[in-house]
Amino acid sequence: MQPAAAQDSDPCLHPLTIPVVSVSLDVKEARVQRRAPSSELFRLAPPLPDGYRRIGWTQVDERVRVRPQLATGTDAYKRFCYIVEGVEVTIQLRPAIHVGNEFAKATCPSETIEYHQQRVLDLRLDFYRQLASQIERDLPRYKPLQITGTARDTRDARARVEARVREEIDTIRQGLAPDLERRILAMHDNSAIRREMKICPVEDWADATWPDPKR
């Protein structure tokens, strides 16, 4: 990563800088798990509103790493100061598709559930691609990262910058989340789920541990 602009040896003389921001996604291949019955999965998964239901569950474990790059110095009052020259953000994603263990692998219900949940996962990954793109676009314009800051030392400065970056990432995420939620809900409407279940013979769903789909 290159500095956003040539800096004087003393960053305290530069009250404003535009940091370079890079964002990367580290996505592992989704694992298909059959460790619990569907009824247990539904208790673990976030609840859906009335009129919506699940077949399976897609879980995405997320870890965000923030690495600030700072230039440091001492101002006229002998205070430690810093500017943010760059920020590297890595979003690590570990997805898992959960299928009720009452459905054996390679059966029609199991494959139907896996296909449905893969589509859900595709929506979630598309959300993260949008999030990464918007972080890269918006974070350099985030004012708290553009001004010279003071701190006790480099460690304290990094902690302050990381907290501000995470705060702005959360703000960006909140702006994108409603569209993701709307798209995922549309896939879990009762009528949409019934259409998917009709791919398999009714008797293939007999062992399902969730409530009757007509309810």
Short mmCIF file of C-alpha atoms in Angstrom, two decimals:
data_model
loop_
_atom_site.label_atom_id
_atom_site.label_comp_id
_atom_site.label_asym_id
_atom_site.label_seq_id
_atom_site.Cartn_x
_atom_site.Cartn_y
_atom_site.Cartn_z
CA MET A 1 0.00 0.00 0.00
CA GLN A 2 1.37 3.42 -0.99
CA PRO A 3 0.83 6.57 1.14
CA ALA A 4 -2.09 8.69 0.01
CA ALA A 5 0.16 11.71 -0.49
CA ALA A 6 3.73 12.72 0.20
CA GLN A 7 4.01 13.71 3.85
CA ASP A 8 6.46 15.96 5.67
CA SER A 9 8.64 14.18 8.24
CA ASP A 10 6.39 15.56 10.99
CA PRO A 11 2.74 14.48 10.57
CA CYS A 12 1.66 16.99 13.20
CA LEU A 13 2.22 19.73 10.60
CA HIS A 14 -0.42 18.18 8.33
CA PRO A 15 -3.89 18.63 9.83
CA LEU A 16 -5.62 16.82 6.95
CA THR A 17 -4.78 13.70 4.95
CA ILE A 18 -6.73 11.26 2.79
CA PRO A 19 -5.91 7.66 3.76
CA VAL A 20 -5.63 4.85 1.22
CA VAL A 21 -8.12 2.08 2.01
CA SER A 22 -8.00 -1.49 0.72
CA VAL A 23 -10.60 -4.13 1.49
CA SER A 24 -10.33 -7.86 0.78
CA LEU A 25 -12.71 -10.77 1.24
CA ASP A 26 -11.40 -14.10 2.48
CA VAL A 27 -14.19 -16.63 1.84
CA LYS A 28 -13.91 -20.32 2.63
CA GLU A 29 -15.95 -22.88 0.72
CA ALA A 30 -19.29 -23.56 2.38
CA ARG A 31 -19.54 -26.70 4.49
CA VAL A 32 -22.74 -28.76 4.48
CA GLN A 33 -23.55 -30.02 7.97
CA ARG A 34 -26.12 -32.52 9.21
CA ARG A 35 -25.63 -32.43 12.96
CA ALA A 36 -29.12 -31.72 14.25
CA PRO A 37 -32.78 -32.20 13.28
CA SER A 38 -34.54 -29.36 11.50
CA SER A 39 -36.56 -28.50 14.62
CA GLU A 40 -33.31 -27.81 16.51
CA LEU A 41 -31.86 -25.77 13.64
CA PHE A 42 -34.93 -23.54 13.63
CA ARG A 43 -34.47 -22.82 17.34
CA LEU A 44 -30.86 -21.80 16.72
CA ALA A 45 -31.51 -19.70 13.61
CA PRO A 46 -32.76 -16.09 13.88
CA PRO A 47 -36.56 -16.04 13.95
CA LEU A 48 -38.59 -15.15 10.86
CA PRO A 49 -41.82 -13.07 10.89
CA ASP A 50 -45.22 -14.73 10.67
CA GLY A 51 -45.92 -16.00 7.16
CA TYR A 52 -42.31 -17.03 6.55
CA ARG A 53 -40.54 -20.34 7.17
CA ARG A 54 -37.23 -22.11 6.72
CA ILE A 55 -35.99 -25.28 5.10
CA GLY A 56 -32.46 -25.56 6.44
CA TRP A 57 -30.31 -22.68 7.62
CA THR A 58 -27.28 -20.84 6.24
CA GLN A 59 -24.86 -19.54 8.83
CA VAL A 60 -21.95 -17.22 8.00
CA ASP A 61 -19.29 -16.70 10.67
CA GLU A 62 -17.63 -13.35 10.12
CA ARG A 63 -14.39 -11.85 11.37
CA VAL A 64 -13.23 -8.35 10.42
CA ARG A 65 -9.54 -7.48 10.73
CA VAL A 66 -8.43 -3.83 10.64
CA ARG A 67 -4.80 -2.82 10.14
CA PRO A 68 -4.12 0.92 10.27
CA GLN A 69 -0.93 2.38 8.81
CA LEU A 70 0.15 5.47 10.71
CA ALA A 71 2.77 8.20 10.53
CA THR A 72 3.65 9.52 13.99
CA GLY A 73 5.41 12.53 15.49
CA THR A 74 5.37 15.05 18.34
CA ASP A 75 3.63 18.42 18.23
CA ALA A 76 4.80 21.75 19.65
CA TYR A 77 3.34 20.80 23.04
CA LYS A 78 5.36 17.54 23.11
CA ARG A 79 2.21 15.49 22.54
CA PHE A 80 2.34 12.25 20.56
CA CYS A 81 0.41 12.74 17.32
CA TYR A 82 -0.41 10.68 14.26
CA ILE A 83 -2.06 10.69 10.87
CA VAL A 84 -3.69 7.73 9.14
CA GLU A 85 -1.87 7.00 5.89
CA GLY A 86 -3.76 3.82 5.09
CA VAL A 87 -6.14 1.17 6.34
CA GLU A 88 -6.27 -2.48 5.35
CA VAL A 89 -9.55 -4.27 6.06
CA THR A 90 -9.94 -8.02 5.70
CA ILE A 91 -13.38 -9.62 6.01
CA GLN A 92 -13.07 -13.33 6.73
CA LEU A 93 -16.18 -15.43 6.05
CA ARG A 94 -16.74 -19.04 7.07
CA PRO A 95 -20.13 -20.19 5.69
CA ALA A 96 -21.98 -23.36 6.67
CA ILE A 97 -25.17 -24.80 5.19
CA HIS A 98 -27.19 -26.73 7.77
CA VAL A 99 -29.52 -29.51 6.65
CA GLY A 100 -31.71 -31.38 9.12
CA ASN A 101 -30.18 -34.75 9.95
CA GLU A 102 -33.52 -36.47 9.28
CA PHE A 103 -32.70 -36.04 5.56
CA ALA A 104 -30.06 -38.40 4.22
CA LYS A 105 -27.42 -37.09 1.82
CA ALA A 106 -28.32 -37.21 -1.90
CA THR A 107 -32.07 -37.58 -1.26
CA CYS A 108 -34.52 -35.24 -2.99
CA PRO A 109 -35.31 -33.18 0.16
CA SER A 110 -31.63 -32.87 1.06
CA GLU A 111 -30.68 -31.65 -2.40
CA THR A 112 -33.65 -29.27 -2.48
CA ILE A 113 -32.62 -27.77 0.86
CA GLU A 114 -28.97 -27.48 -0.19
CA TYR A 115 -29.94 -25.75 -3.44
CA HIS A 116 -32.22 -23.33 -1.57
CA GLN A 117 -29.55 -22.52 1.01
CA GLN A 118 -26.89 -22.06 -1.66
CA ARG A 119 -29.09 -19.35 -3.16
CA VAL A 120 -29.40 -17.76 0.29
CA LEU A 121 -25.61 -17.91 0.64
CA ASP A 122 -25.19 -16.29 -2.79
CA LEU A 123 -27.28 -13.35 -1.55
CA ARG A 124 -25.18 -13.04 1.58
CA LEU A 125 -21.92 -13.13 -0.36
CA ASP A 126 -23.26 -10.52 -2.77
CA PHE A 127 -24.01 -8.36 0.30
CA TYR A 128 -20.41 -8.71 1.49
CA ARG A 129 -19.08 -7.77 -1.94
CA GLN A 130 -21.23 -4.62 -1.83
CA LEU A 131 -20.06 -3.94 1.71
CA ALA A 132 -16.38 -4.25 0.74
CA SER A 133 -16.85 -1.97 -2.25
CA GLN A 134 -18.63 0.71 -0.22
CA ILE A 135 -16.08 0.56 2.60
CA GLU A 136 -13.32 1.15 0.07
CA ARG A 137 -15.26 4.08 -1.39
CA ASP A 138 -16.56 5.74 1.79
CA LEU A 139 -13.87 5.16 4.41
CA PRO A 140 -11.28 7.55 2.90
CA ARG A 141 -13.90 10.33 3.19
CA TYR A 142 -14.63 9.53 6.84
CA LYS A 143 -13.56 12.75 8.60
CA PRO A 144 -12.26 11.20 11.86
CA LEU A 145 -9.63 9.37 9.78
CA GLN A 146 -8.53 12.50 7.90
CA ILE A 147 -7.52 14.71 10.79
CA THR A 148 -4.35 14.62 12.88
CA GLY A 149 -4.98 12.78 16.14
CA THR A 150 -3.27 12.67 19.52
CA ALA A 151 -2.75 9.59 21.66
CA ARG A 152 -0.54 8.19 24.40
CA ASP A 153 1.55 6.12 22.00
CA THR A 154 1.41 4.13 18.75
CA ARG A 155 -0.53 1.28 20.34
CA ASP A 156 -3.16 3.66 21.68
CA ALA A 157 -3.35 5.42 18.30
CA ARG A 158 -3.91 2.13 16.46
CA ALA A 159 -6.65 1.18 18.91
CA ARG A 160 -8.38 4.54 18.41
CA VAL A 161 -8.20 4.28 14.62
CA GLU A 162 -9.44 0.69 14.61
CA ALA A 163 -12.42 1.64 16.79
CA ARG A 164 -13.32 4.47 14.42
CA VAL A 165 -12.98 2.22 11.37
CA ARG A 166 -15.21 -0.45 12.93
CA GLU A 167 -17.78 2.19 13.84
CA GLU A 168 -17.92 3.43 10.24
CA ILE A 169 -18.09 -0.14 8.88
CA ASP A 170 -21.10 -0.77 11.13
CA THR A 171 -22.76 2.38 9.79
CA ILE A 172 -22.18 1.28 6.19
CA ARG A 173 -23.46 -2.21 7.01
CA GLN A 174 -26.66 -0.83 8.53
CA GLY A 175 -27.33 1.09 5.34
CA LEU A 176 -27.02 -2.03 3.17
CA ALA A 177 -28.69 -4.56 5.49
CA PRO A 178 -32.39 -3.74 4.80
CA ASP A 179 -32.08 -4.71 1.13
CA LEU A 180 -30.43 -8.01 2.05
CA GLU A 181 -33.14 -8.77 4.61
CA ARG A 182 -35.87 -7.98 2.08
CA ARG A 183 -34.36 -10.29 -0.55
CA ILE A 184 -33.86 -13.14 1.90
CA LEU A 185 -37.38 -12.80 3.29
CA ALA A 186 -38.79 -13.05 -0.22
CA MET A 187 -37.16 -16.47 -0.51
CA HIS A 188 -38.75 -17.64 2.74
CA ASP A 189 -42.36 -16.69 2.09
CA ASN A 190 -44.60 -19.67 2.89
CA SER A 191 -45.81 -19.92 -0.71
CA ALA A 192 -42.24 -19.77 -2.07
CA ILE A 193 -41.12 -22.55 0.28
CA ARG A 194 -44.12 -24.72 -0.67
CA ARG A 195 -43.23 -24.36 -4.35
CA GLU A 196 -39.71 -25.57 -3.67
CA MET A 197 -40.91 -28.49 -1.57
CA LYS A 198 -43.20 -29.65 -4.40
CA ILE A 199 -40.08 -30.60 -6.36
CA CYS A 200 -40.01 -33.77 -4.23
CA PRO A 201 -42.84 -36.27 -3.63
CA VAL A 202 -44.89 -35.43 -0.53
CA GLU A 203 -43.89 -38.67 1.19
CA ASP A 204 -40.19 -37.70 0.95
CA TRP A 205 -40.87 -34.95 3.50
CA ALA A 206 -42.61 -37.28 5.96
CA ASP A 207 -39.67 -37.32 8.38
CA ALA A 208 -39.38 -33.53 8.55
CA THR A 209 -39.27 -32.27 12.14
CA TRP A 210 -40.68 -28.83 11.36
CA PRO A 211 -44.38 -27.87 11.51
CA ASP A 212 -46.78 -28.75 8.70
CA PRO A 213 -45.91 -26.42 5.75
CA LYS A 214 -49.61 -25.52 5.39
CA ARG A 215 -49.55 -23.81 8.76
#
